[in-house]
Amino acid sequence: MKKELPERFRNHKHVWVFIEQERGHVHPVSWELMGAGRILADKLKVELAGVIIGPPGEATLAAAQEAACYGADLVYTVTNPIFADYRNDPYTKALTDAVETFKPEILLLGATTLGRDLAGSVATTLATGLTADCTALDVDPDGSLAATRPTFGGSLLCTIYTLNFRPQMATIRPRVMPMPERVERPLGRLVEHPLAMAEEDIVTKVLKFIPDRDQAKSNLAYADVVVAGGLGLGSPENFQLVTQLASVLGAEYGCSRPLVQKGWQPAERQIGQTGKTIRPKLYIAAGISGAIQHRVGVEGADLIVAVNTDKNAPIFDFAHIGVVTDALHLLPQLTEAFRRRLSAHIRDRIAS
Amino acid sequence: MHIVVCIKQVPDSAQIRVHPVTNTIMRQGVPTIINPYDLFAVEEALRLRDRHGGTVTILTMGPPMAEESLRKALTFGADRAVLLTDRFFAGSDTLATSFALATAIKKIGETFEPVDIVFTGKQTIDGDTAQVGPGIAKRLGLNQLTYVSKVSALDLAGRSIDVERRAEGGVQALKTALPCLITMLEGTNEIRRGSLPDALRAARAEIVTWSAKDAGIEDVTRCGLRGSPTVVKRVFAPTPRSEKAKIIEVSQAQLKATPKDQHKTLLPEALI
Ligand SMILES: Cc1cc2nc3c(=O)[nH]c(=O)nc-3n(C[C@H](O)[C@H](O)[C@H](O)COP(=O)(O)OP(=O)(O)OC[C@H]3O[C@@H](n4cnc5c(N)ncnc54)[C@H](O)[C@@H]3O)c2cc1C
Ligand SMILES: Cc1cc2nc3c(=O)[nH]c(=O)nc-3n(C[C@H](O)[C@H](O)[C@H](O)COP(=O)(O)OP(=O)(O)OC[C@H]3O[C@@H](n4cnc5c(N)ncnc54)[C@H](O)[C@@H]3O)c2cc1C
């Protein structure tokens, strides 16, 4: 398809990042997207704006201020007590209304449960394109957003465009983009956008919010050291070789998708395109072949060490250090060696 | 009560291979399955029907062979199956797909009985966008409940439903009104084995087969490639890292010989 942007979209300009704020807490993916958005905005020579939907008060203002420190030129806020908890209907109205009023050309959201729920509704209401779970964003010389995501099954990526509709929308998963540096900066402009909606207008009610218990929250996505195992481990029992090494290193542990499908590990331990994206300083992958869906979840790691019996395994295309050997033998050796070498103090330091 | 469950027939991803030279996906001979996430939606719909009475209609949009998936869903005990198939649908992105499905659901409501709940899976294993559910809900004005882990209460007389929904950092307990659309989270129930009578019925069942026109779609430019704002422009293989991995081959004998210092060669000094 050729690019023939209809007249009505030609005044859409600027890059927007949806800042996901719930119960006074901003999801870090919002700042990661601010970093990605900054690059796009600079290339396009336009402004970068954050959009915050939330209850009136301190937390929303603080988030707006924080957005400036991560690179926003200006921030739009839609505030109303109805936004105390996320609900699809009022959030969709608020974001759609803001987009229709201020007409951004690009709108980025985190691919969280909230972001995906919202993005799908907003894109449908605006009848525009939405590219899911992107792993790379860029703009072409003609200004079009090039959003890249893995394609199914094989070792391929595809680049998707929304040529003739605006805004061009994309969701990006937490940890795919690097966290930009925070620089203390005053907020340039704050634009408050009113939304006339009252609690009586909303059908869906939040009965309660049950926070996850601490042990249910794995810190996999944000851990500095991660050890993971794949099908090469051969059996669910052998997975303890991974957890043992992780525990000695003060690391989080994870796995490839087949282990979740087989019920060896719970879904929140899965690393990859349909699991978590990680960006640790050190990633140790044992018995994992390195399929594209796994690769896109770990590529942000500073150092990737892969242990695999097959020296032609695809994981060696993106690992920094490849150890060609039997993981079932190497893992216990590593655990033992580290146990001897690492004092409890160092372990804590690695973990923190 | 009338529930519609949307299912998608997908290639069994475990069996897909990429052509090493042309970098294209080799689909020939790859078996197709019901998108695994959709089975949780089918099961939840059947449970609600078993408890509250009513009918479950299964809907899929796809090529004629997608009929197979519908028959499979009937063996679990669903009451009716609708296949939406037309060459106009080829190349649909999620906006075009949700348009076609939403229009068909409206038609299903008019043709059979009004629809109270629409179920979809959380996402598919091929397109994997999780956008079709919200797209249908928005078009039909259904109350949208995504990532649902549990239907806690259903009050048909009062037209209300309570669910638990996976949110960031916790679970939201929500109450909303019917009609609604639920995208069901994986691992939340276990799909039943169909009964023998259901298997026999499924084999003989007449699948309702609709073209775009039959489903009430007047403007076919809103379907397929023409109705899709997204355009896939490039498909390519990821570039290998410019520096090759430092490869260390460790034989069994070596493993046994030098356990103590193994980590020195294998892992960065900074960490030790
Ligand atoms: C839509 C879609 C989404 C997906 N999402 C994800 C995702 O999020 N995450 C993910 O991981 N996968 C995902 N996959 C699956 C992915 O394509 C691969 O199938 C999967 O990553 C393979 O897992 P694996 O490496 O553990 O197993 P395999 O590919 O079977 O690899 C096992 C490896 O272990 C090696 N090995 C065997 N024995 C030993 C031993 N004793 N010691 C050391 N090495 C050994 C083998 O040489 C082999 O390389 C997805 C697929 C699809 C279609
Ligand atoms: C590799 C790849 C990448 C793609 N990327 C994008 C993208 O970024 N943006 C985009 O708009 N489109 C994209 N598409 C197109 C998209 O996959 C199709 O529109 C597809 O028809 C529906 O989307 P999905 O598979 O992602 O479904 P999802 O939105 O993940 O599916 C959610 C649920 O909707 C129901 N459902 C989905 N499809 C059907 C159907 N045909 N019949 C009945 N029920 C159904 C099922 O219950 C399913 O569990 C992509 C396709 C491929 C192959």
XYZ file of C-alpha atoms and ligand atoms in Angstrom:
730
model
C 0.000 0.000 0.000
C 1.227 3.503 -0.855
C 1.277 6.369 1.545
C -1.534 8.791 0.684
C -2.324 10.493 3.935
C -5.825 12.043 3.693
C -6.106 15.785 4.197
C -7.887 15.430 7.560
C -4.833 13.776 9.119
C -2.209 16.195 7.841
C -2.393 18.473 10.861
C -1.614 15.586 13.253
C 1.734 16.387 14.809
C 3.931 15.475 17.795
C 4.731 12.295 19.677
C 2.718 11.246 22.719
C 3.508 8.775 25.451
C 0.695 7.552 27.669
C 1.906 7.728 31.267
C 0.411 4.820 33.111
C -0.346 5.804 36.664
C -2.310 3.717 39.147
C -2.783 4.313 42.844
C -0.140 7.021 42.847
C 2.476 4.850 41.187
C 3.781 5.337 37.640
C 4.639 2.132 35.784
C 8.340 2.356 34.809
C 7.472 1.368 31.219
C 6.149 4.932 30.826
C 9.636 6.365 31.342
C 11.165 3.756 29.060
C 8.734 4.899 26.356
C 9.587 8.525 27.095
C 13.165 7.635 26.118
C 12.013 5.976 22.889
C 9.575 8.802 22.177
C 12.313 11.399 22.613
C 14.353 9.785 19.840
C 11.345 9.701 17.491
C 10.375 13.296 18.303
C 13.923 14.549 17.698
C 14.087 12.770 14.350
C 10.728 14.238 13.357
C 11.653 17.638 14.840
C 8.430 17.749 16.836
C 7.533 17.882 20.512
C 7.308 14.992 22.920
C 4.308 15.034 25.248
C 3.223 12.840 28.128
C -0.484 12.191 28.752
C -1.641 11.418 32.264
C -5.124 10.311 33.215
C -5.696 10.284 36.958
C -7.507 11.678 39.971
C -6.832 15.323 40.791
C -4.108 15.886 43.347
C -0.473 15.521 44.228
C 0.278 12.176 42.592
C -0.837 13.272 39.144
C 1.097 16.520 39.372
C 4.177 14.683 40.604
C 3.930 12.307 37.647
C 3.720 15.269 35.263
C 6.805 16.804 36.852
C 8.613 13.480 36.647
C 7.725 13.180 32.946
C 9.669 16.373 32.314
C 12.733 14.845 33.986
C 12.493 11.916 31.580
C 12.291 14.174 28.553
C 8.720 15.417 28.010
C 8.458 18.913 26.527
C 4.906 19.205 27.800
C 2.326 17.144 29.643
C -1.417 16.818 29.118
C -3.486 15.827 32.119
C -7.079 14.696 32.299
C -8.049 14.677 35.955
C -11.269 13.555 37.606
C -12.018 11.550 40.771
C -13.478 8.781 38.538
C -9.919 7.882 37.518
C -8.940 6.664 40.990
C -8.911 3.103 39.615
C -8.398 2.024 36.028
C -11.598 1.283 34.137
C -11.795 0.889 30.412
C -14.728 3.131 29.635
C -13.735 6.452 31.257
C -10.054 6.023 30.325
C -10.962 5.317 26.696
C -13.166 8.416 26.596
C -10.453 10.576 28.165
C -7.640 9.437 25.898
C -9.746 9.427 22.721
C -11.011 12.887 23.492
C -7.507 14.239 24.138
C -6.230 12.699 20.881
C -9.101 14.180 18.890
C -8.527 17.584 20.428
C -4.736 17.838 20.192
C -4.060 15.472 17.255
C -0.747 13.687 17.866
C 0.836 11.758 14.968
C 2.269 9.007 17.164
C 0.831 7.539 20.372
C 2.820 4.998 22.407
C 1.509 2.895 25.303
C 3.100 0.241 27.505
C 1.948 -3.295 26.683
C 0.773 -3.928 30.235
C -2.662 -5.335 31.076
C -3.832 -1.722 31.405
C -2.070 -0.462 28.287
C -3.324 -3.263 26.053
C -6.871 -2.991 27.381
C -6.861 0.743 26.707
C -4.942 0.789 23.409
C -7.289 -1.708 21.738
C -10.337 0.368 22.649
C -8.814 3.704 21.693
C -7.536 2.440 18.327
C -10.962 0.974 17.521
C -12.767 4.180 18.471
C -10.391 6.245 16.343
C -10.417 3.592 13.576
C -6.644 3.707 13.303
C -3.869 1.101 13.227
C -2.284 -0.360 16.341
C 0.894 -2.430 16.275
C 1.246 -4.715 19.275
C 4.258 -5.599 21.365
C 6.904 -3.838 19.316
C 10.568 -4.505 19.904
C 11.919 -1.586 17.861
C 10.594 1.807 16.749
C 11.947 4.160 14.143
C 10.791 6.798 11.690
C 11.373 6.584 7.951
C 12.680 9.527 5.934
C 9.061 10.326 4.964
C 8.113 10.556 8.641
C 6.182 7.281 8.935
C 6.468 5.261 12.125
C 8.176 1.921 11.468
C 7.155 -0.468 14.245
C 8.949 -3.808 14.343
C 7.701 -6.941 16.098
C 8.498 -10.654 15.913
C 6.360 -12.733 13.592
C 4.952 -16.040 14.626
C 6.666 -19.345 14.657
C 9.982 -18.730 13.034
C 13.072 -16.605 13.423
C 11.638 -13.535 11.721
C 10.730 -9.963 12.449
C 8.257 -7.773 10.596
C 7.941 -4.021 10.286
C 4.415 -2.657 10.348
C 3.207 0.794 9.262
C 0.002 2.741 9.701
C 0.455 4.739 6.537
C -2.843 6.472 5.956
C -4.379 6.913 9.387
C -3.477 8.965 12.455
C -2.356 8.650 15.112
C 0.037 5.797 14.467
C -0.317 3.688 17.606
C 1.969 1.080 19.131
C 2.295 -0.828 22.376
C 5.738 -1.728 23.707
C 6.451 -4.122 26.521
C 8.147 -3.168 29.761
C 11.960 -3.481 29.600
C 12.176 -3.588 25.807
C 13.417 -0.002 25.689
C 16.269 1.153 27.916
C 15.434 3.398 30.868
C 16.560 6.918 29.928
C 18.651 8.920 32.333
C 16.630 11.096 34.716
C 17.650 14.742 34.551
C 16.208 17.265 36.992
C 14.250 19.697 34.824
C 11.273 21.983 35.334
C 8.104 21.048 33.502
C 7.783 23.201 30.391
C 4.020 23.263 29.961
C 1.096 21.571 31.624
C -2.123 21.436 29.612
C -5.198 20.402 31.558
C -7.879 18.843 29.433
C -11.349 18.667 30.974
C -13.596 15.628 30.649
C -17.233 15.946 31.598
C -17.984 12.564 33.092
C -19.343 11.590 36.479
C -19.373 8.347 38.450
C -23.080 7.888 37.578
C -22.115 7.672 33.888
C -19.900 4.633 34.450
C -21.477 1.192 34.449
C -18.476 -0.790 35.684
C -17.689 -0.512 39.401
C -14.508 -1.547 41.181
C -15.574 -3.658 44.168
C -12.045 -3.969 45.454
C -8.391 -4.193 44.521
C -6.454 -7.125 45.917
C -2.708 -6.417 45.718
C -0.442 -9.367 44.934
C 1.234 -10.846 47.958
C 4.935 -10.167 48.001
C 6.005 -13.716 47.261
C 3.713 -13.796 44.222
C 5.580 -10.834 42.765
C 8.684 -12.005 41.058
C 11.080 -9.245 40.233
C 12.173 -11.023 37.067
C 11.674 -8.086 34.677
C 13.762 -5.715 36.765
C 16.415 -8.109 38.178
C 20.152 -7.498 37.615
C 21.064 -11.166 37.320
C 18.805 -13.799 35.774
C 19.394 -17.524 35.340
C 17.020 -19.401 33.043
C 16.481 -22.951 31.876
C 14.899 -24.439 28.752
C 13.806 -27.761 27.369
C 17.430 -28.852 27.231
C 17.208 -29.482 30.975
C 15.200 -32.558 30.117
C 12.913 -32.814 33.130
C 11.086 -30.636 35.676
C 13.299 -32.003 38.467
C 16.424 -30.764 36.730
C 15.069 -27.236 36.899
C 16.327 -27.023 40.469
C 19.825 -26.751 38.988
C 18.689 -23.364 37.707
C 17.040 -22.207 40.931
C 20.074 -23.310 42.957
C 22.469 -21.293 40.838
C 20.080 -18.341 40.959
C 19.883 -18.480 44.702
C 23.675 -18.542 45.127
C 23.943 -15.540 42.802
C 21.100 -13.671 44.473
C 19.470 -13.777 41.045
C 15.942 -14.225 39.746
C 15.175 -17.319 37.696
C 13.120 -17.774 34.551
C 12.441 -20.227 31.730
C 11.547 -20.617 28.061
C 7.939 -21.016 26.981
C 7.741 -24.798 26.537
C 8.411 -25.229 30.269
C 5.325 -23.169 31.049
C 3.271 -25.048 28.486
C 4.346 -28.336 30.049
C 3.437 -27.050 33.486
C 7.022 -27.272 34.796
C 7.022 -23.586 35.684
C 4.303 -20.960 36.273
C 3.567 -18.411 33.541
C 5.121 -15.482 35.407
C 8.540 -17.134 35.027
C 8.430 -17.185 31.248
C 10.944 -14.998 29.451
C 10.350 -13.843 25.899
C 7.853 -12.271 23.581
C 4.823 -13.747 25.301
C 6.440 -13.718 28.729
C 8.601 -11.132 30.440
C 11.234 -8.966 28.825
C 14.372 -8.683 30.932
C 17.374 -6.329 30.876
C 19.735 -7.727 33.498
C 23.470 -7.073 33.738
C 24.031 -10.817 33.443
C 21.795 -13.434 31.842
C 22.677 -17.113 32.028
C 20.595 -19.339 29.718
C 20.940 -23.099 30.072
C 19.436 -25.539 27.582
C 17.635 -22.792 25.653
C 17.945 -22.835 21.850
C 17.417 -19.079 21.370
C 14.284 -18.851 19.180
C 13.363 -15.301 18.107
C 10.536 -15.123 20.645
C 13.025 -15.874 23.378
C 15.707 -13.650 21.942
C 13.558 -10.507 21.855
C 12.943 -10.902 25.568
C 16.629 -11.012 26.552
C 18.479 -8.934 23.980
C 18.679 -5.957 26.312
C 20.932 -7.884 28.735
C 24.469 -6.487 29.103
C 26.083 -9.913 29.112
C 24.497 -13.113 27.862
C 26.087 -16.428 28.757
C 24.551 -19.421 26.985
C 25.099 -23.040 27.893
C 24.113 -25.464 25.154
C 25.316 -28.841 23.921
C 24.789 -27.825 20.307
C 27.458 -25.446 19.079
C 25.180 -24.400 16.217
C 22.321 -23.400 18.500
C 20.838 -20.023 17.429
C 21.396 -18.630 20.906
C 25.107 -18.375 20.075
C 24.154 -15.765 17.431
C 23.348 -13.290 20.161
C 25.108 -14.557 23.287
C 28.379 -12.906 24.332
C 29.825 -16.017 25.864
C 28.826 -19.458 24.677
C 29.657 -22.551 26.645
C 29.260 -25.697 24.588
C 28.644 -28.350 27.159
C 26.041 -30.298 29.088
C 24.172 -27.898 31.350
C 23.213 -30.687 33.724
C 26.875 -31.021 34.600
C 27.966 -27.417 34.324
C 25.216 -25.813 36.415
C 26.011 -27.669 39.647
C 29.691 -26.945 39.131
C 29.001 -23.249 38.732
C 26.729 -23.224 41.759
C 29.382 -24.887 43.851
C 32.147 -22.616 42.583
C 30.100 -19.505 43.312
C 29.024 -20.784 46.693
C 32.679 -20.993 47.638
C 33.652 -17.681 46.132
C 30.797 -15.403 47.018
C 30.389 -14.239 50.552
C 26.885 -13.400 51.695
C 27.811 -9.726 51.473
C 28.703 -9.884 47.792
C 25.558 -11.833 47.070
C 23.495 -9.065 48.603
C 25.329 -6.517 46.543
C 24.629 -8.378 43.341
C 21.020 -8.737 44.305
C 20.555 -5.050 45.051
C -28.869 -16.741 28.364
C -26.920 -16.671 25.117
C -23.126 -16.701 25.072
C -20.981 -16.286 21.967
C -17.392 -17.556 22.114
C -14.921 -16.383 19.454
C -12.229 -18.882 18.587
C -9.443 -18.684 16.037
C -7.880 -21.538 14.143
C -4.097 -21.160 14.255
C -1.123 -23.129 12.966
C 0.347 -25.350 15.647
C 3.287 -23.091 16.391
C 5.445 -25.895 17.718
C 5.579 -27.262 14.184
C 6.274 -24.129 12.188
C 9.624 -23.814 10.475
C 11.245 -20.988 8.592
C 12.731 -21.605 5.180
C 16.471 -21.202 5.689
C 17.037 -19.518 2.325
C 13.934 -17.489 1.563
C 13.163 -16.501 5.166
C 9.494 -17.288 4.709
C 7.280 -19.249 7.003
C 6.690 -22.790 5.786
C 3.051 -23.447 6.522
C 2.525 -26.412 4.250
C 1.636 -29.506 6.172
C 1.575 -27.661 9.488
C -1.410 -28.916 11.465
C -3.919 -26.363 12.730
C -5.389 -26.206 16.210
C -7.852 -24.073 18.136
C -5.863 -21.181 19.580
C -4.958 -22.722 22.967
C -5.974 -19.591 24.916
C -9.482 -19.812 23.459
C -10.128 -23.169 25.142
C -10.295 -21.388 28.505
C -12.975 -19.098 27.067
C -14.947 -22.058 25.681
C -14.810 -23.887 29.009
C -15.875 -20.849 31.034
C -18.840 -20.289 28.701
C -19.913 -23.928 29.004
C -19.671 -23.768 32.804
C -21.870 -20.667 32.938
C -24.405 -22.328 30.643
C -24.398 -25.535 32.702
C -25.059 -23.520 35.855
C -27.499 -20.917 34.536
C -29.033 -22.531 31.455
C -28.985 -21.118 27.933
C -26.971 -21.706 24.790
C -23.380 -21.325 23.669
C -22.619 -20.305 20.087
C -19.059 -20.646 18.776
C -17.930 -18.161 16.129
C -14.839 -18.167 13.979
C -13.681 -16.150 11.006
C -11.327 -17.974 8.715
C -10.919 -20.119 5.617
C -13.445 -22.930 4.983
C -11.171 -25.420 6.726
C -11.699 -23.515 9.998
C -14.871 -25.627 10.180
C -12.688 -28.295 11.771
C -12.077 -26.099 14.815
C -15.784 -25.419 15.135
C -16.572 -29.151 15.145
C -13.939 -29.649 17.781
C -15.584 -26.969 19.938
C -18.947 -28.698 19.454
C -17.502 -31.945 20.836
C -16.955 -30.128 24.141
C -20.688 -29.452 24.273
C -21.254 -26.109 22.578
C -24.714 -25.746 21.071
C -24.158 -23.986 17.766
C -21.286 -23.045 15.465
C -20.987 -20.184 12.999
C -18.268 -19.978 10.355
C -17.628 -16.586 8.845
C -15.786 -17.148 5.613
C -15.280 -14.953 2.566
C -12.396 -13.978 0.362
C -13.051 -10.365 1.377
C -11.658 -11.165 4.818
C -8.192 -12.126 3.607
C -5.408 -9.993 5.054
C -7.489 -8.471 7.864
C -5.640 -6.764 10.677
C -7.209 -6.492 14.107
C -9.384 -3.491 13.220
C -10.864 -5.288 10.205
C -11.135 -8.597 12.109
C -12.994 -7.049 15.016
C -15.286 -5.220 12.582
C -16.236 -8.479 10.841
C -16.666 -10.411 14.091
C -18.685 -7.623 15.741
C -21.029 -7.414 12.758
C -21.481 -11.189 12.775
C -22.205 -11.195 16.528
C -24.897 -8.578 15.980
C -26.376 -10.798 13.266
C -26.186 -13.841 15.532
C -28.154 -11.884 18.132
C -30.821 -10.992 15.566
C -31.011 -14.410 13.920
C -31.044 -16.638 17.014
C -31.460 -14.827 20.321
C -30.007 -11.707 21.950
C -26.418 -12.114 23.135
C -25.650 -11.584 26.827
C -21.943 -12.383 26.995
C -19.179 -12.565 24.376
C -16.045 -14.488 25.267
C -12.656 -14.358 23.570
C -9.266 -15.743 24.519
C -6.625 -13.485 26.018
C -4.682 -13.439 22.750
C -3.717 -15.767 19.913
C -0.445 -17.611 19.455
C 0.067 -16.364 15.878
C -0.916 -12.686 15.643
C -0.609 -12.408 19.390
C -1.957 -8.849 19.683
C -4.788 -9.202 22.276
C -6.555 -6.426 20.337
C -9.528 -8.257 18.844
C -11.492 -8.593 22.111
C -11.380 -4.863 22.949
C -12.149 -4.119 19.287
C -15.360 -6.169 19.372
C -16.434 -4.743 22.735
C -16.005 -1.161 21.591
C -17.933 -1.670 18.364
C -20.857 -3.397 20.045
C -20.847 -1.146 23.107
C -20.334 -4.115 25.427
C -18.842 -3.596 28.869
C -15.249 -4.721 28.468
C -13.604 -7.112 30.930
C -10.114 -8.185 29.849
C -7.694 -10.647 31.501
C -10.472 -12.196 33.564
C -9.326 -14.961 35.909
C -12.685 -15.733 37.485
C -16.387 -15.107 36.979
C -17.438 -14.741 40.620
C -21.161 -14.093 40.225
C -23.746 -13.858 37.481
C -27.192 -12.451 38.168
C -29.297 -12.908 35.062
C -32.434 -11.347 36.554
C -30.480 -8.311 37.762
C -28.415 -8.280 34.532
C -25.140 -7.999 36.451
C -21.848 -9.886 36.504
C -18.910 -9.865 38.939
C -15.430 -10.881 37.812
C -11.847 -10.870 38.967
C -9.467 -9.275 36.522
C -5.681 -9.447 36.417
C -4.334 -5.907 36.714
C -0.827 -4.523 37.237
C 0.309 -5.500 40.732
C -2.924 -7.108 41.791
C -6.421 -8.274 41.005
C -9.418 -6.002 40.413
C -12.825 -7.259 41.529
C -15.267 -5.641 39.111
C -19.036 -5.500 38.815
C -20.654 -4.563 35.550
C -23.860 -4.959 33.592
C -24.748 -7.375 30.824
C -24.149 -7.492 27.930
C -20.402 -7.681 28.348
C -17.288 -9.017 26.656
C -14.809 -11.121 28.603
C -11.288 -12.019 27.501
C -10.372 -15.064 29.529
C -6.949 -15.554 31.098
C -5.089 -18.813 30.533
C -4.835 -21.518 33.179
C -8.062 -20.420 34.841
C -9.998 -23.641 34.271
C -9.542 -26.998 32.641
C -11.228 -27.832 29.356
C -13.581 -30.789 29.703
C -13.346 -33.975 27.748
C -16.371 -34.002 25.494
C -18.991 -36.674 26.019
C -19.682 -39.383 23.451
C -23.133 -38.001 22.578
C -21.586 -34.581 22.018
C -18.934 -36.092 19.771
C -21.596 -37.793 17.672
C -23.678 -34.641 17.520
C -20.614 -32.591 16.550
C -19.791 -34.883 13.664
C -23.283 -34.479 12.208
C -23.988 -30.902 13.234
C -24.775 -28.381 10.594
C -22.291 -25.521 10.724
C -23.929 -22.176 10.014
C -21.746 -20.744 7.241
C -21.969 -17.060 6.442
C -20.342 -14.896 3.803
C -19.669 -11.231 4.529
C -23.076 -10.389 3.054
C -24.890 -13.100 5.063
C -23.356 -11.682 8.237
C -24.808 -8.287 7.468
C -21.605 -6.626 6.261
C -22.634 -4.098 3.657
C -19.369 -2.290 3.143
C -16.763 -4.927 2.323
C -14.067 -2.262 1.983
C -14.025 -2.299 5.778
C -12.811 -5.923 5.653
C -9.579 -7.595 4.662
C -6.559 -5.704 3.401
C -8.594 -2.690 2.323
C -10.145 -2.315 5.749
C -6.836 -2.667 7.571
C -4.960 0.485 8.565
C -1.803 -1.467 9.364
C 0.489 -2.553 6.558
C 3.224 -5.172 6.907
C 6.029 -3.787 4.793
C 9.083 -5.847 5.590
C 9.744 -9.322 6.892
C 13.343 -10.046 7.748
C 15.688 -12.209 9.779
C 17.293 -10.654 12.843
C 20.889 -9.597 12.323
C 23.428 -11.629 14.226
C 25.462 -9.659 16.733
C 28.418 -8.081 14.954
C 30.898 -9.674 17.308
C 30.628 -13.413 17.472
C 30.090 -15.010 20.849
C 33.206 -16.111 22.613
C 32.791 -19.852 22.456
C 34.160 -22.105 25.135
C 33.872 -25.802 24.553
C 33.932 -27.749 27.760
C 34.251 -31.506 27.521
C 32.938 -33.921 30.123
C 36.471 -34.655 31.227
C 37.252 -30.986 31.739
C 34.112 -30.529 33.712
C 35.225 -33.135 36.153
C 38.838 -32.019 36.305
C 38.587 -28.360 37.260
C 35.426 -27.716 39.166
C 36.926 -25.091 41.420
C 38.009 -22.582 38.857
C 35.328 -23.214 36.288
C 33.596 -19.930 36.901
C 36.726 -17.893 36.256
C 36.842 -18.797 32.624
C 33.140 -18.710 32.148
C 31.948 -15.577 33.848
C 33.059 -11.968 34.015
C 35.562 -10.959 36.596
C 33.444 -8.027 37.685
C 30.968 -10.369 39.235
C 33.332 -12.430 41.282
C 3.595 -16.866 19.173
C 4.759 -17.498 19.867
C 5.225 -16.922 21.018
C 6.309 -17.491 21.706
N 6.753 -16.891 22.833
C 7.826 -17.394 23.467
C 8.363 -16.765 24.630
O 7.836 -15.766 25.116
N 9.434 -17.306 25.226
C 10.056 -18.426 24.744
O 11.049 -18.854 25.342
N 9.560 -19.052 23.669
C 8.471 -18.567 23.022
N 7.977 -19.214 21.934
C 8.524 -20.543 21.596
C 9.803 -20.477 20.806
O 9.486 -20.381 19.425
C 10.619 -21.752 21.040
O 9.823 -22.853 20.691
C 11.075 -21.924 22.484
O 11.705 -20.750 22.949
C 12.037 -23.082 22.585
O 12.308 -23.364 23.934
P 13.663 -24.051 24.357
O 14.797 -23.278 23.832
O 13.588 -24.266 25.830
O 13.546 -25.479 23.668
P 14.263 -26.070 22.387
O 14.110 -25.195 21.242
O 13.795 -27.474 22.292
O 15.797 -26.047 22.767
C 16.415 -26.851 23.711
C 17.901 -26.566 23.598
O 18.594 -27.262 24.621
C 19.796 -27.799 24.100
N 20.162 -28.912 24.959
C 19.648 -30.175 24.981
N 20.188 -30.889 25.995
C 21.050 -30.066 26.640
C 21.894 -30.217 27.767
N 21.939 -31.352 28.456
N 22.658 -29.171 28.144
C 22.603 -27.977 27.445
N 21.815 -27.787 26.377
C 21.042 -28.812 25.984
C 19.474 -28.161 22.686
O 20.657 -28.175 21.908
C 18.526 -27.028 22.283
O 19.249 -25.955 21.711
C 6.918 -18.674 21.230
C 6.434 -19.242 20.057
C 5.373 -18.669 19.379
C 4.902 -19.309 18.135
C 3.018 -11.995 12.817
C 1.790 -11.178 12.789
C 1.779 -9.929 13.375
C 0.634 -9.144 13.366
N 0.671 -7.925 13.962
C -0.451 -7.152 13.960
C -0.458 -5.901 14.618
O 0.534 -5.504 15.218
N -1.585 -5.157 14.565
C -2.712 -5.599 13.944
O -3.730 -4.877 13.934
N -2.759 -6.807 13.323
C -1.649 -7.589 13.339
N -1.677 -8.810 12.726
C -2.929 -9.274 12.119
C -3.774 -10.015 13.147
O -3.063 -11.112 13.642
C -5.050 -10.479 12.524
O -5.899 -9.385 12.394
C -5.805 -11.545 13.210
O -6.911 -11.835 12.386
C -6.372 -11.241 14.587
O -5.463 -10.797 15.485
P -4.740 -11.725 16.559
O -4.419 -13.014 15.954
O -3.652 -10.896 17.081
O -5.858 -11.927 17.665
P -5.900 -11.496 19.218
O -6.366 -10.107 19.302
O -4.628 -11.842 19.925
O -7.034 -12.492 19.631
C -7.809 -12.334 20.807
C -8.997 -13.224 20.732
O -9.876 -12.779 19.702
C -10.518 -13.897 19.097
N -10.181 -13.943 17.670
C -9.095 -13.454 17.041
N -9.157 -13.720 15.717
C -10.307 -14.383 15.508
C -10.944 -14.950 14.356
N -10.401 -14.874 13.148
N -12.127 -15.587 14.521
C -12.717 -15.673 15.740
N -12.161 -15.177 16.862
C -10.971 -14.534 16.746
C -10.009 -15.126 19.805
O -10.891 -15.447 20.870
C -8.675 -14.663 20.366
O -8.263 -15.379 21.512
C -0.535 -9.611 12.731
C -0.529 -10.877 12.164
C 0.603 -11.661 12.179
C 0.583 -13.010 11.565
